[in-house]
JSON list of C-alpha atoms and ligand atoms in Angstrom, two decimals:
[
{"chain": "A", "resi": 1, "resn": "UNK", "atom": "CA", "xyz": [-0.09, -0.24, -0.19]},
{"chain": "A", "resi": 2, "resn": "UNK", "atom": "CA", "xyz": [1.17, 3.60, -0.74]},
{"chain": "A", "resi": 3, "resn": "UNK", "atom": "CA", "xyz": [2.57, 5.59, 2.34]},
{"chain": "A", "resi": 4, "resn": "UNK", "atom": "CA", "xyz": [-0.71, 7.50, 2.87]},
{"chain": "A", "resi": 5, "resn": "UNK", "atom": "CA", "xyz": [-3.02, 4.68, 2.09]},
{"chain": "A", "resi": 6, "resn": "UNK", "atom": "CA", "xyz": [-5.84, 4.02, 4.42]},
{"chain": "A", "resi": 7, "resn": "UNK", "atom": "CA", "xyz": [-6.07, 1.35, 7.05]},
{"chain": "A", "resi": 8, "resn": "UNK", "atom": "CA", "xyz": [-9.26, -0.20, 5.45]},
{"chain": "A", "resi": 9, "resn": "UNK", "atom": "CA", "xyz": [-9.86, -1.16, 2.11]},
{"chain": "A", "resi": 10, "resn": "UNK", "atom": "CA", "xyz": [-12.02, -3.87, 0.62]},
{"chain": "A", "resi": 11, "resn": "UNK", "atom": "CA", "xyz": [-11.01, -4.79, -3.10]},
{"chain": "A", "resi": 12, "resn": "UNK", "atom": "CA", "xyz": [-13.78, -6.19, -5.26]},
{"chain": "A", "resi": 13, "resn": "UNK", "atom": "CA", "xyz": [-12.89, -7.06, -8.76]},
{"chain": "A", "resi": 14, "resn": "UNK", "atom": "CA", "xyz": [-14.71, -9.07, -11.46]},
{"chain": "A", "resi": 15, "resn": "UNK", "atom": "CA", "xyz": [-16.28, -8.71, -15.01]},
{"chain": "A", "resi": 16, "resn": "UNK", "atom": "CA", "xyz": [-19.23, -7.24, -16.31]},
{"chain": "A", "resi": 17, "resn": "UNK", "atom": "CA", "xyz": [-22.28, -8.10, -14.53]},
{"chain": "A", "resi": 18, "resn": "UNK", "atom": "CA", "xyz": [-20.51, -10.45, -11.68]},
{"chain": "A", "resi": 19, "resn": "UNK", "atom": "CA", "xyz": [-22.70, -8.49, -9.21]},
{"chain": "A", "resi": 20, "resn": "UNK", "atom": "CA", "xyz": [-19.65, -6.39, -7.90]},
{"chain": "A", "resi": 21, "resn": "UNK", "atom": "CA", "xyz": [-21.56, -3.25, -7.60]},
{"chain": "A", "resi": 22, "resn": "UNK", "atom": "CA", "xyz": [-24.63, -4.56, -5.17]},
{"chain": "A", "resi": 23, "resn": "UNK", "atom": "CA", "xyz": [-22.21, -6.72, -3.07]},
{"chain": "A", "resi": 24, "resn": "UNK", "atom": "CA", "xyz": [-19.80, -3.86, -2.53]},
{"chain": "A", "resi": 25, "resn": "UNK", "atom": "CA", "xyz": [-22.59, -1.69, -1.31]},
{"chain": "A", "resi": 26, "resn": "UNK", "atom": "CA", "xyz": [-24.01, -4.52, 1.02]},
{"chain": "A", "resi": 27, "resn": "UNK", "atom": "CA", "xyz": [-20.35, -4.75, 2.37]},
{"chain": "A", "resi": 28, "resn": "UNK", "atom": "CA", "xyz": [-19.70, -1.20, 2.73]},
{"chain": "A", "resi": 29, "resn": "UNK", "atom": "CA", "xyz": [-23.17, -0.94, 4.58]},
{"chain": "A", "resi": 30, "resn": "UNK", "atom": "CA", "xyz": [-22.25, -3.60, 6.97]},
{"chain": "A", "resi": 31, "resn": "UNK", "atom": "CA", "xyz": [-18.53, -2.22, 7.83]},
{"chain": "A", "resi": 32, "resn": "UNK", "atom": "CA", "xyz": [-19.87, 1.73, 8.01]},
{"chain": "A", "resi": 33, "resn": "UNK", "atom": "CA", "xyz": [-17.94, 2.28, 5.05]},
{"chain": "A", "resi": 34, "resn": "UNK", "atom": "CA", "xyz": [-18.53, 3.94, 1.90]},
{"chain": "A", "resi": 35, "resn": "UNK", "atom": "CA", "xyz": [-18.19, 2.25, -1.49]},
{"chain": "A", "resi": 36, "resn": "UNK", "atom": "CA", "xyz": [-16.55, 3.43, -4.87]},
{"chain": "A", "resi": 37, "resn": "UNK", "atom": "CA", "xyz": [-17.62, 2.22, -8.18]},
{"chain": "A", "resi": 38, "resn": "UNK", "atom": "CA", "xyz": [-14.44, 2.59, -10.61]},
{"chain": "A", "resi": 39, "resn": "UNK", "atom": "CA", "xyz": [-16.15, 1.57, -13.60]},
{"chain": "A", "resi": 40, "resn": "UNK", "atom": "CA", "xyz": [-18.57, 5.05, -13.10]},
{"chain": "A", "resi": 41, "resn": "UNK", "atom": "CA", "xyz": [-15.34, 6.82, -13.40]},
{"chain": "A", "resi": 42, "resn": "UNK", "atom": "CA", "xyz": [-14.31, 5.28, -16.66]},
{"chain": "A", "resi": 43, "resn": "UNK", "atom": "CA", "xyz": [-17.90, 5.60, -17.77]},
{"chain": "A", "resi": 44, "resn": "UNK", "atom": "CA", "xyz": [-18.10, 9.20, -17.03]},
{"chain": "A", "resi": 45, "resn": "UNK", "atom": "CA", "xyz": [-14.85, 9.94, -19.14]},
{"chain": "A", "resi": 46, "resn": "UNK", "atom": "CA", "xyz": [-16.31, 8.02, -22.11]},
{"chain": "A", "resi": 47, "resn": "UNK", "atom": "CA", "xyz": [-19.54, 10.06, -21.85]},
{"chain": "A", "resi": 48, "resn": "UNK", "atom": "CA", "xyz": [-17.37, 13.15, -21.93]},
{"chain": "A", "resi": 49, "resn": "UNK", "atom": "CA", "xyz": [-15.67, 12.11, -24.82]},
{"chain": "A", "resi": 50, "resn": "UNK", "atom": "CA", "xyz": [-18.63, 11.30, -26.63]},
{"chain": "A", "resi": 51, "resn": "UNK", "atom": "CA", "xyz": [-20.25, 14.58, -25.29]},
{"chain": "A", "resi": 52, "resn": "UNK", "atom": "CA", "xyz": [-17.36, 16.59, -26.78]},
{"chain": "A", "resi": 53, "resn": "UNK", "atom": "CA", "xyz": [-17.94, 14.95, -30.21]},
{"chain": "A", "resi": 54, "resn": "UNK", "atom": "CA", "xyz": [-14.74, 12.82, -29.72]},
{"chain": "A", "resi": 55, "resn": "UNK", "atom": "CA", "xyz": [-13.72, 9.30, -30.91]},
{"chain": "A", "resi": 56, "resn": "UNK", "atom": "CA", "xyz": [-13.26, 7.11, -27.83]},
{"chain": "A", "resi": 57, "resn": "UNK", "atom": "CA", "xyz": [-10.31, 5.43, -29.70]},
{"chain": "A", "resi": 58, "resn": "UNK", "atom": "CA", "xyz": [-8.59, 8.67, -30.32]},
{"chain": "A", "resi": 59, "resn": "UNK", "atom": "CA", "xyz": [-6.26, 8.08, -27.29]},
{"chain": "A", "resi": 60, "resn": "UNK", "atom": "CA", "xyz": [-4.74, 11.65, -27.20]},
{"chain": "A", "resi": 61, "resn": "UNK", "atom": "CA", "xyz": [-8.42, 13.20, -27.19]},
{"chain": "A", "resi": 62, "resn": "UNK", "atom": "CA", "xyz": [-9.56, 10.72, -24.31]},
{"chain": "A", "resi": 63, "resn": "UNK", "atom": "CA", "xyz": [-6.41, 11.51, -22.14]},
{"chain": "A", "resi": 64, "resn": "UNK", "atom": "CA", "xyz": [-6.94, 15.12, -22.87]},
{"chain": "A", "resi": 65, "resn": "UNK", "atom": "CA", "xyz": [-10.64, 14.71, -21.77]},
{"chain": "A", "resi": 66, "resn": "UNK", "atom": "CA", "xyz": [-9.68, 12.76, -18.54]},
{"chain": "A", "resi": 67, "resn": "UNK", "atom": "CA", "xyz": [-7.24, 15.31, -17.49]},
{"chain": "A", "resi": 68, "resn": "UNK", "atom": "CA", "xyz": [-9.43, 18.32, -17.82]},
{"chain": "A", "resi": 69, "resn": "UNK", "atom": "CA", "xyz": [-13.10, 17.19, -16.69]},
{"chain": "A", "resi": 70, "resn": "UNK", "atom": "CA", "xyz": [-13.99, 16.93, -12.80]},
{"chain": "A", "resi": 71, "resn": "UNK", "atom": "CA", "xyz": [-15.41, 13.83, -11.95]},
{"chain": "A", "resi": 72, "resn": "UNK", "atom": "CA", "xyz": [-17.16, 13.26, -8.89]},
{"chain": "A", "resi": 73, "resn": "UNK", "atom": "CA", "xyz": [-18.38, 9.82, -7.51]},
{"chain": "A", "resi": 74, "resn": "UNK", "atom": "CA", "xyz": [-20.39, 10.10, -4.43]},
{"chain": "A", "resi": 75, "resn": "UNK", "atom": "CA", "xyz": [-23.13, 7.95, -2.90]},
{"chain": "A", "resi": 76, "resn": "UNK", "atom": "CA", "xyz": [-24.04, 6.50, -6.38]},
{"chain": "A", "resi": 77, "resn": "UNK", "atom": "CA", "xyz": [-24.31, 10.09, -7.86]},
{"chain": "A", "resi": 78, "resn": "UNK", "atom": "CA", "xyz": [-22.00, 10.71, -10.37]},
{"chain": "A", "resi": 79, "resn": "UNK", "atom": "CA", "xyz": [-21.19, 14.46, -11.32]},
{"chain": "A", "resi": 80, "resn": "UNK", "atom": "CA", "xyz": [-19.39, 15.09, -14.63]},
{"chain": "A", "resi": 81, "resn": "UNK", "atom": "CA", "xyz": [-17.89, 19.13, -14.48]},
{"chain": "A", "resi": 82, "resn": "UNK", "atom": "CA", "xyz": [-20.73, 19.42, -11.90]},
{"chain": "A", "resi": 83, "resn": "UNK", "atom": "CA", "xyz": [-23.41, 18.26, -13.83]},
{"chain": "A", "resi": 84, "resn": "UNK", "atom": "CA", "xyz": [-25.51, 15.04, -12.85]},
{"chain": "A", "resi": 85, "resn": "UNK", "atom": "CA", "xyz": [-24.70, 12.35, -15.35]},
{"chain": "A", "resi": 86, "resn": "UNK", "atom": "CA", "xyz": [-25.68, 9.22, -13.44]},
{"chain": "A", "resi": 87, "resn": "UNK", "atom": "CA", "xyz": [-28.24, 7.98, -15.78]},
{"chain": "A", "resi": 88, "resn": "UNK", "atom": "CA", "xyz": [-26.16, 8.97, -18.98]},
{"chain": "A", "resi": 89, "resn": "UNK", "atom": "CA", "xyz": [-23.16, 6.90, -18.20]},
{"chain": "A", "resi": 90, "resn": "UNK", "atom": "CA", "xyz": [-25.19, 4.01, -18.26]},
{"chain": "A", "resi": 91, "resn": "UNK", "atom": "CA", "xyz": [-26.34, 5.02, -22.00]},
{"chain": "A", "resi": 92, "resn": "UNK", "atom": "CA", "xyz": [-25.82, 2.25, -24.64]},
{"chain": "A", "resi": 93, "resn": "UNK", "atom": "CA", "xyz": [-23.68, 4.46, -26.42]},
{"chain": "A", "resi": 94, "resn": "UNK", "atom": "CA", "xyz": [-21.47, 4.53, -23.27]},
{"chain": "A", "resi": 95, "resn": "UNK", "atom": "CA", "xyz": [-21.49, 0.92, -22.84]},
{"chain": "A", "resi": 96, "resn": "UNK", "atom": "CA", "xyz": [-20.11, 0.78, -26.47]},
{"chain": "A", "resi": 97, "resn": "UNK", "atom": "CA", "xyz": [-17.14, 3.65, -26.13]},
{"chain": "A", "resi": 98, "resn": "UNK", "atom": "CA", "xyz": [-16.04, 2.66, -22.34]},
{"chain": "A", "resi": 99, "resn": "UNK", "atom": "CA", "xyz": [-13.87, -0.31, -23.03]},
{"chain": "A", "resi": 100, "resn": "UNK", "atom": "CA", "xyz": [-11.68, 1.67, -25.52]},
{"chain": "A", "resi": 101, "resn": "UNK", "atom": "CA", "xyz": [-11.70, 4.72, -23.02]},
{"chain": "A", "resi": 102, "resn": "UNK", "atom": "CA", "xyz": [-10.42, 2.32, -20.25]},
{"chain": "A", "resi": 103, "resn": "UNK", "atom": "CA", "xyz": [-7.62, 0.85, -22.37]},
{"chain": "A", "resi": 104, "resn": "UNK", "atom": "CA", "xyz": [-5.99, 3.96, -22.50]},
{"chain": "A", "resi": 105, "resn": "UNK", "atom": "CA", "xyz": [-3.20, 3.92, -20.09]},
{"chain": "A", "resi": 106, "resn": "UNK", "atom": "CA", "xyz": [-3.40, 7.86, -19.67]},
{"chain": "A", "resi": 107, "resn": "UNK", "atom": "CA", "xyz": [-6.71, 7.66, -18.66]},
{"chain": "A", "resi": 108, "resn": "UNK", "atom": "CA", "xyz": [-6.22, 5.03, -16.29]},
{"chain": "A", "resi": 109, "resn": "UNK", "atom": "CA", "xyz": [-3.67, 7.05, -14.51]},
{"chain": "A", "resi": 110, "resn": "UNK", "atom": "CA", "xyz": [-5.72, 9.94, -14.00]},
{"chain": "A", "resi": 111, "resn": "UNK", "atom": "CA", "xyz": [-8.31, 7.92, -12.61]},
{"chain": "A", "resi": 112, "resn": "UNK", "atom": "CA", "xyz": [-6.26, 5.58, -10.48]},
{"chain": "A", "resi": 113, "resn": "UNK", "atom": "CA", "xyz": [-4.89, 8.87, -8.96]},
{"chain": "A", "resi": 114, "resn": "UNK", "atom": "CA", "xyz": [-8.55, 10.19, -8.01]},
{"chain": "A", "resi": 115, "resn": "UNK", "atom": "CA", "xyz": [-9.88, 6.71, -6.88]},
{"chain": "A", "resi": 116, "resn": "UNK", "atom": "CA", "xyz": [-6.62, 6.65, -4.30]},
{"chain": "A", "resi": 117, "resn": "UNK", "atom": "CA", "xyz": [-7.45, 10.27, -3.22]},
{"chain": "A", "resi": 118, "resn": "UNK", "atom": "CA", "xyz": [-11.31, 9.47, -2.95]},
{"chain": "A", "resi": 119, "resn": "UNK", "atom": "CA", "xyz": [-10.27, 6.64, -0.41]},
{"chain": "A", "resi": 120, "resn": "UNK", "atom": "CA", "xyz": [-7.74, 8.65, 1.56]},
{"chain": "A", "resi": 121, "resn": "UNK", "atom": "CA", "xyz": [-10.09, 11.44, 2.37]},
{"chain": "A", "resi": 122, "resn": "UNK", "atom": "CA", "xyz": [-12.74, 9.03, 3.63]},
{"chain": "A", "resi": 123, "resn": "UNK", "atom": "CA", "xyz": [-9.81, 6.82, 5.49]},
{"chain": "A", "resi": 124, "resn": "UNK", "atom": "CA", "xyz": [-10.93, 3.56, 3.74]},
{"chain": "A", "resi": 125, "resn": "UNK", "atom": "CA", "xyz": [-13.67, 2.30, 1.52]},
{"chain": "A", "resi": 126, "resn": "UNK", "atom": "CA", "xyz": [-15.02, -0.72, -0.34]},
{"chain": "A", "resi": 127, "resn": "UNK", "atom": "CA", "xyz": [-13.80, -0.35, -4.22]},
{"chain": "A", "resi": 128, "resn": "UNK", "atom": "CA", "xyz": [-15.14, -2.25, -7.17]},
{"chain": "A", "resi": 129, "resn": "UNK", "atom": "CA", "xyz": [-13.70, -2.44, -10.54]},
{"chain": "A", "resi": 130, "resn": "UNK", "atom": "CA", "xyz": [-11.34, -4.33, -12.62]},
{"chain": "A", "resi": 131, "resn": "UNK", "atom": "CA", "xyz": [-7.54, -3.47, -11.32]},
{"chain": "A", "resi": 132, "resn": "UNK", "atom": "CA", "xyz": [-8.60, -2.52, -7.68]},
{"chain": "A", "resi": 133, "resn": "UNK", "atom": "CA", "xyz": [-6.53, -5.71, -6.33]},
{"chain": "A", "resi": 134, "resn": "UNK", "atom": "CA", "xyz": [-3.60, -5.81, -8.88]},
{"chain": "A", "resi": 135, "resn": "UNK", "atom": "CA", "xyz": [-2.97, -1.91, -9.43]},
{"chain": "A", "resi": 136, "resn": "UNK", "atom": "CA", "xyz": [-5.12, 0.60, -7.44]},
{"chain": "A", "resi": 137, "resn": "UNK", "atom": "CA", "xyz": [-4.72, -0.96, -3.96]},
{"chain": "A", "resi": 138, "resn": "UNK", "atom": "CA", "xyz": [-2.44, -4.28, -3.91]},
{"chain": "A", "resi": 139, "resn": "UNK", "atom": "CA", "xyz": [-2.23, -4.15, -0.24]},
{"chain": "A", "resi": 140, "resn": "UNK", "atom": "CA", "xyz": [-6.05, -4.07, 0.52]},
{"chain": "A", "resi": 141, "resn": "UNK", "atom": "CA", "xyz": [-6.90, -5.73, 3.25]},
{"chain": "A", "resi": 142, "resn": "UNK", "atom": "CA", "xyz": [-9.34, -8.01, 1.53]},
{"chain": "A", "resi": 143, "resn": "UNK", "atom": "CA", "xyz": [-9.06, -8.69, -2.27]},
{"chain": "A", "resi": 144, "resn": "UNK", "atom": "CA", "xyz": [-12.19, -10.43, -4.05]},
{"chain": "A", "resi": 145, "resn": "UNK", "atom": "CA", "xyz": [-12.12, -11.62, -7.25]},
{"chain": "A", "resi": 146, "resn": "UNK", "atom": "CA", "xyz": [-15.67, -12.19, -8.13]},
{"chain": "A", "resi": 147, "resn": "UNK", "atom": "CA", "xyz": [-16.55, -14.59, -11.15]},
{"chain": "A", "resi": 148, "resn": "UNK", "atom": "CA", "xyz": [-19.85, -16.20, -12.67]},
{"chain": "A", "resi": 149, "resn": "UNK", "atom": "CA", "xyz": [-20.80, -17.96, -15.33]},
{"chain": "A", "resi": 150, "resn": "UNK", "atom": "CA", "xyz": [-21.39, -15.52, -18.51]},
{"chain": "A", "resi": 151, "resn": "UNK", "atom": "CA", "xyz": [-25.17, -16.70, -19.30]},
{"chain": "A", "resi": 152, "resn": "UNK", "atom": "CA", "xyz": [-25.98, -15.98, -15.63]},
{"chain": "A", "resi": 153, "resn": "UNK", "atom": "CA", "xyz": [-24.20, -12.79, -15.73]},
{"chain": "A", "resi": 154, "resn": "UNK", "atom": "CA", "xyz": [-26.17, -11.53, -18.84]},
{"chain": "A", "resi": 155, "resn": "UNK", "atom": "CA", "xyz": [-29.53, -12.76, -17.27]},
{"chain": "A", "resi": 156, "resn": "UNK", "atom": "CA", "xyz": [-28.78, -10.73, -14.20]},
{"chain": "A", "resi": 157, "resn": "UNK", "atom": "CA", "xyz": [-28.11, -7.99, -16.09]},
{"chain": "A", "resi": 158, "resn": "UNK", "atom": "CA", "xyz": [-31.37, -7.78, -17.87]},
{"chain": "A", "resi": 159, "resn": "UNK", "atom": "CA", "xyz": [-33.33, -8.75, -14.58]},
{"chain": "A", "resi": 160, "resn": "UNK", "atom": "CA", "xyz": [-31.58, -5.91, -13.15]},
{"chain": "A", "resi": 161, "resn": "UNK", "atom": "CA", "xyz": [-32.22, -3.03, -15.99]},
{"chain": "A", "resi": 162, "resn": "UNK", "atom": "CA", "xyz": [-34.92, -4.46, -17.81]},
{"chain": "A", "resi": 163, "resn": "UNK", "atom": "CA", "xyz": [-33.35, -3.45, -21.03]},
{"chain": "A", "resi": 164, "resn": "UNK", "atom": "CA", "xyz": [-30.45, -4.66, -23.00]},
{"chain": "A", "resi": 165, "resn": "UNK", "atom": "CA", "xyz": [-27.65, -2.32, -22.81]},
{"chain": "A", "resi": 166, "resn": "UNK", "atom": "CA", "xyz": [-26.13, -2.10, -26.44]},
{"chain": "A", "resi": 167, "resn": "UNK", "atom": "CA", "xyz": [-29.32, -2.19, -28.37]},
{"chain": "A", "resi": 168, "resn": "UNK", "atom": "CA", "xyz": [-31.86, -0.07, -26.07]},
{"chain": "A", "resi": 169, "resn": "UNK", "atom": "CA", "xyz": [-34.19, -2.94, -27.35]},
{"chain": "A", "resi": 170, "resn": "UNK", "atom": "CA", "xyz": [-37.68, -2.42, -27.82]},
{"chain": "A", "resi": 171, "resn": "UNK", "atom": "CA", "xyz": [-39.53, -3.78, -25.05]},
{"chain": "A", "resi": 172, "resn": "UNK", "atom": "CA", "xyz": [-41.25, -6.08, -27.50]},
{"chain": "A", "resi": 173, "resn": "UNK", "atom": "CA", "xyz": [-38.10, -7.98, -27.74]},
{"chain": "A", "resi": 174, "resn": "UNK", "atom": "CA", "xyz": [-38.21, -11.64, -25.80]},
{"chain": "A", "resi": 175, "resn": "UNK", "atom": "CA", "xyz": [-36.51, -12.26, -22.58]},
{"chain": "A", "resi": 176, "resn": "UNK", "atom": "CA", "xyz": [-34.19, -14.39, -24.38]},
{"chain": "A", "resi": 177, "resn": "UNK", "atom": "CA", "xyz": [-33.47, -12.14, -27.19]},
{"chain": "A", "resi": 178, "resn": "UNK", "atom": "CA", "xyz": [-32.41, -9.29, -24.42]},
{"chain": "A", "resi": 179, "resn": "UNK", "atom": "CA", "xyz": [-30.36, -11.78, -22.60]},
{"chain": "A", "resi": 180, "resn": "UNK", "atom": "CA", "xyz": [-28.52, -12.81, -25.98]},
{"chain": "A", "resi": 181, "resn": "UNK", "atom": "CA", "xyz": [-27.95, -9.15, -26.83]},
{"chain": "A", "resi": 182, "resn": "UNK", "atom": "CA", "xyz": [-26.29, -8.45, -23.17]},
{"chain": "A", "resi": 183, "resn": "UNK", "atom": "CA", "xyz": [-24.36, -11.72, -23.31]},
{"chain": "A", "resi": 184, "resn": "UNK", "atom": "CA", "xyz": [-22.77, -10.67, -26.66]},
{"chain": "A", "resi": 185, "resn": "UNK", "atom": "CA", "xyz": [-22.17, -6.70, -25.24]},
{"chain": "A", "resi": 186, "resn": "UNK", "atom": "CA", "xyz": [-20.41, -8.63, -21.99]},
{"chain": "A", "resi": 187, "resn": "UNK", "atom": "CA", "xyz": [-18.62, -11.03, -24.01]},
{"chain": "A", "resi": 188, "resn": "UNK", "atom": "CA", "xyz": [-17.20, -8.11, -26.10]},
{"chain": "A", "resi": 189, "resn": "UNK", "atom": "CA", "xyz": [-16.37, -6.01, -22.77]},
{"chain": "A", "resi": 190, "resn": "UNK", "atom": "CA", "xyz": [-14.79, -9.03, -20.77]},
{"chain": "A", "resi": 191, "resn": "UNK", "atom": "CA", "xyz": [-12.50, -9.70, -24.05]},
{"chain": "A", "resi": 192, "resn": "UNK", "atom": "CA", "xyz": [-11.12, -6.06, -24.17]},
{"chain": "A", "resi": 193, "resn": "UNK", "atom": "CA", "xyz": [-10.91, -5.61, -20.53]},
{"chain": "A", "resi": 194, "resn": "UNK", "atom": "CA", "xyz": [-8.96, -9.01, -20.09]},
{"chain": "A", "resi": 195, "resn": "UNK", "atom": "CA", "xyz": [-6.68, -8.95, -22.92]},
{"chain": "A", "resi": 196, "resn": "UNK", "atom": "CA", "xyz": [-5.76, -4.70, -23.02]},
{"chain": "A", "resi": 197, "resn": "UNK", "atom": "CA", "xyz": [-2.08, -4.20, -22.22]},
{"chain": "A", "resi": 198, "resn": "UNK", "atom": "CA", "xyz": [-2.86, -1.49, -19.45]},
{"chain": "A", "resi": 199, "resn": "UNK", "atom": "CA", "xyz": [-3.93, -3.11, -16.29]},
{"chain": "A", "resi": 200, "resn": "UNK", "atom": "CA", "xyz": [-6.17, -6.01, -17.73]},
{"chain": "A", "resi": 201, "resn": "UNK", "atom": "CA", "xyz": [-8.81, -7.74, -15.40]},
{"chain": "A", "resi": 202, "resn": "UNK", "atom": "CA", "xyz": [-6.54, -10.46, -13.59]},
{"chain": "A", "resi": 203, "resn": "UNK", "atom": "CA", "xyz": [-7.03, -12.12, -10.28]},
{"chain": "A", "resi": 204, "resn": "UNK", "atom": "CA", "xyz": [-4.64, -10.40, -8.21]},
{"chain": "A", "resi": 205, "resn": "UNK", "atom": "CA", "xyz": [-2.00, -12.22, -5.96]},
{"chain": "A", "resi": 206, "resn": "UNK", "atom": "CA", "xyz": [-3.90, -12.97, -2.67]},
{"chain": "A", "resi": 207, "resn": "UNK", "atom": "CA", "xyz": [-7.14, -12.45, -4.08]},
{"chain": "A", "resi": 208, "resn": "UNK", "atom": "CA", "xyz": [-9.98, -14.84, -3.09]},
{"chain": "A", "resi": 209, "resn": "UNK", "atom": "CA", "xyz": [-11.96, -16.19, -6.08]},
{"chain": "A", "resi": 210, "resn": "UNK", "atom": "CA", "xyz": [-15.81, -16.30, -5.42]},
{"chain": "A", "resi": 211, "resn": "UNK", "atom": "CA", "xyz": [-17.87, -17.79, -8.06]},
{"chain": "A", "resi": 212, "resn": "UNK", "atom": "CA", "xyz": [-21.30, -16.47, -7.44]},
{"chain": "A", "resi": 213, "resn": "UNK", "atom": "CA", "xyz": [-23.06, -18.50, -10.35]},
{"chain": "A", "resi": 214, "resn": "UNK", "atom": "CA", "xyz": [-24.61, -20.73, -8.06]},
{"chain": "A", "resi": 215, "resn": "UNK", "atom": "CA", "xyz": [-24.65, -18.50, -4.91]},
{"chain": "A", "resi": 216, "resn": "UNK", "atom": "CA", "xyz": [-27.47, -16.43, -3.63]},
{"chain": "A", "resi": 217, "resn": "UNK", "atom": "CA", "xyz": [-26.55, -12.65, -2.97]},
{"chain": "A", "resi": 218, "resn": "UNK", "atom": "CA", "xyz": [-26.62, -13.22, 0.69]},
{"chain": "A", "resi": 219, "resn": "UNK", "atom": "CA", "xyz": [-24.56, -16.36, 0.58]},
{"chain": "A", "resi": 220, "resn": "UNK", "atom": "CA", "xyz": [-22.20, -13.94, -1.34]},
{"chain": "A", "resi": 221, "resn": "UNK", "atom": "CA", "xyz": [-22.18, -11.20, 1.17]},
{"chain": "A", "resi": 222, "resn": "UNK", "atom": "CA", "xyz": [-21.66, -13.72, 3.92]},
{"chain": "A", "resi": 223, "resn": "UNK", "atom": "CA", "xyz": [-18.52, -15.39, 2.29]},
{"chain": "A", "resi": 224, "resn": "UNK", "atom": "CA", "xyz": [-17.12, -11.85, 1.97]},
{"chain": "A", "resi": 225, "resn": "UNK", "atom": "CA", "xyz": [-17.88, -10.84, 5.57]},
{"chain": "A", "resi": 226, "resn": "UNK", "atom": "CA", "xyz": [-16.28, -14.01, 6.41]},
{"chain": "A", "resi": 227, "resn": "UNK", "atom": "CA", "xyz": [-12.91, -13.18, 5.07]},
{"chain": "A", "resi": 228, "resn": "UNK", "atom": "CA", "xyz": [-12.76, -9.97, 7.26]},
{"chain": "B", "resi": 1, "resn": "DC", "atom": "O1", "xyz": [-17.95, -1.57, -13.84]},
{"chain": "B", "resi": 1, "resn": "DC", "atom": "P1", "xyz": [-18.40, -1.43, -15.15]},
{"chain": "B", "resi": 1, "resn": "DC", "atom": "O2", "xyz": [-18.92, -2.40, -16.40]},
{"chain": "B", "resi": 1, "resn": "DC", "atom": "O3", "xyz": [-19.31, -0.13, -15.07]},
{"chain": "B", "resi": 1, "resn": "DC", "atom": "O4", "xyz": [-16.73, -0.94, -15.93]},
{"chain": "B", "resi": 1, "resn": "DC", "atom": "C1", "xyz": [-17.21, -0.07, -17.18]},
{"chain": "B", "resi": 1, "resn": "DC", "atom": "C2", "xyz": [-15.69, -0.09, -17.98]},
{"chain": "B", "resi": 1, "resn": "DC", "atom": "O5", "xyz": [-14.75, 0.30, -17.39]},
{"chain": "B", "resi": 1, "resn": "DC", "atom": "C3", "xyz": [-15.61, -1.52, -18.20]},
{"chain": "B", "resi": 1, "resn": "DC", "atom": "O6", "xyz": [-15.55, -1.90, -19.66]},
{"chain": "B", "resi": 1, "resn": "DC", "atom": "C4", "xyz": [-14.34, -1.90, -17.56]},
{"chain": "B", "resi": 1, "resn": "DC", "atom": "C5", "xyz": [-13.59, -0.40, -16.87]},
{"chain": "B", "resi": 1, "resn": "DC", "atom": "N1", "xyz": [-13.16, -0.49, -15.92]},
{"chain": "B", "resi": 1, "resn": "DC", "atom": "C6", "xyz": [-11.79, -0.73, -15.87]},
{"chain": "B", "resi": 1, "resn": "DC", "atom": "O7", "xyz": [-10.95, -0.99, -16.80]},
{"chain": "B", "resi": 1, "resn": "DC", "atom": "N2", "xyz": [-11.28, -0.59, -14.65]},
{"chain": "B", "resi": 1, "resn": "DC", "atom": "C7", "xyz": [-11.97, -0.31, -13.46]},
{"chain": "B", "resi": 1, "resn": "DC", "atom": "N3", "xyz": [-11.16, -0.26, -12.13]},
{"chain": "B", "resi": 1, "resn": "DC", "atom": "C8", "xyz": [-13.32, -0.37, -13.51]},
{"chain": "B", "resi": 1, "resn": "DC", "atom": "C9", "xyz": [-13.87, -0.44, -14.49]}
]
């Protein structure tokens, strides 16, 4: 951990739809800590790139945006330059752009600094993302690597949001069609997030792997609490 690192950090990493956010919130509530969704920060930068008319694969442009915008994530609310973008960062266009932006090392170093600062100010936190245990807080008190069967992850996403993230699918589509669309988007993002050069999604040394495919939410929370 860095010199000024806080005493209590719980790191939760895993692929899209593995249940990180709900788990992180539940663990944070139990511990009286706040939780940080670092994916929301990458989404905020992708949103700002698109809003500025930029190409998400233009590395210099995305890096300049990451350096100049003001991103604040607090209690589930995301502000970009002081304007609430909590809903907009979940738009299908951002789903499509965010993996490209997150693969950019310059964007990552800006956001990693912000994430460490967020935790430092609060004296700890439950932090979830892809590189928390490997890069951002390698000395976290507990590191969890969540995994779940891809089909189950897609189903959970659809059950949670009721819409397909990539298509903005017409509601007339069947449940199975929505799950299929979501599964394709998740598979695409998993591929980019796990194979990129900068901080790919990997199991951190010392991380405990929890496969939630056959676990209930409560069982998963209890398992994590048991690690503390
Ligand atoms: O958790 P999420 O699906 O909202 O994350 C959005 C994107 O950000 C996803 O493609 C992976 C990326 N991300 C990342 O690279 N590193 C993190 N610590 C968190 C998210």
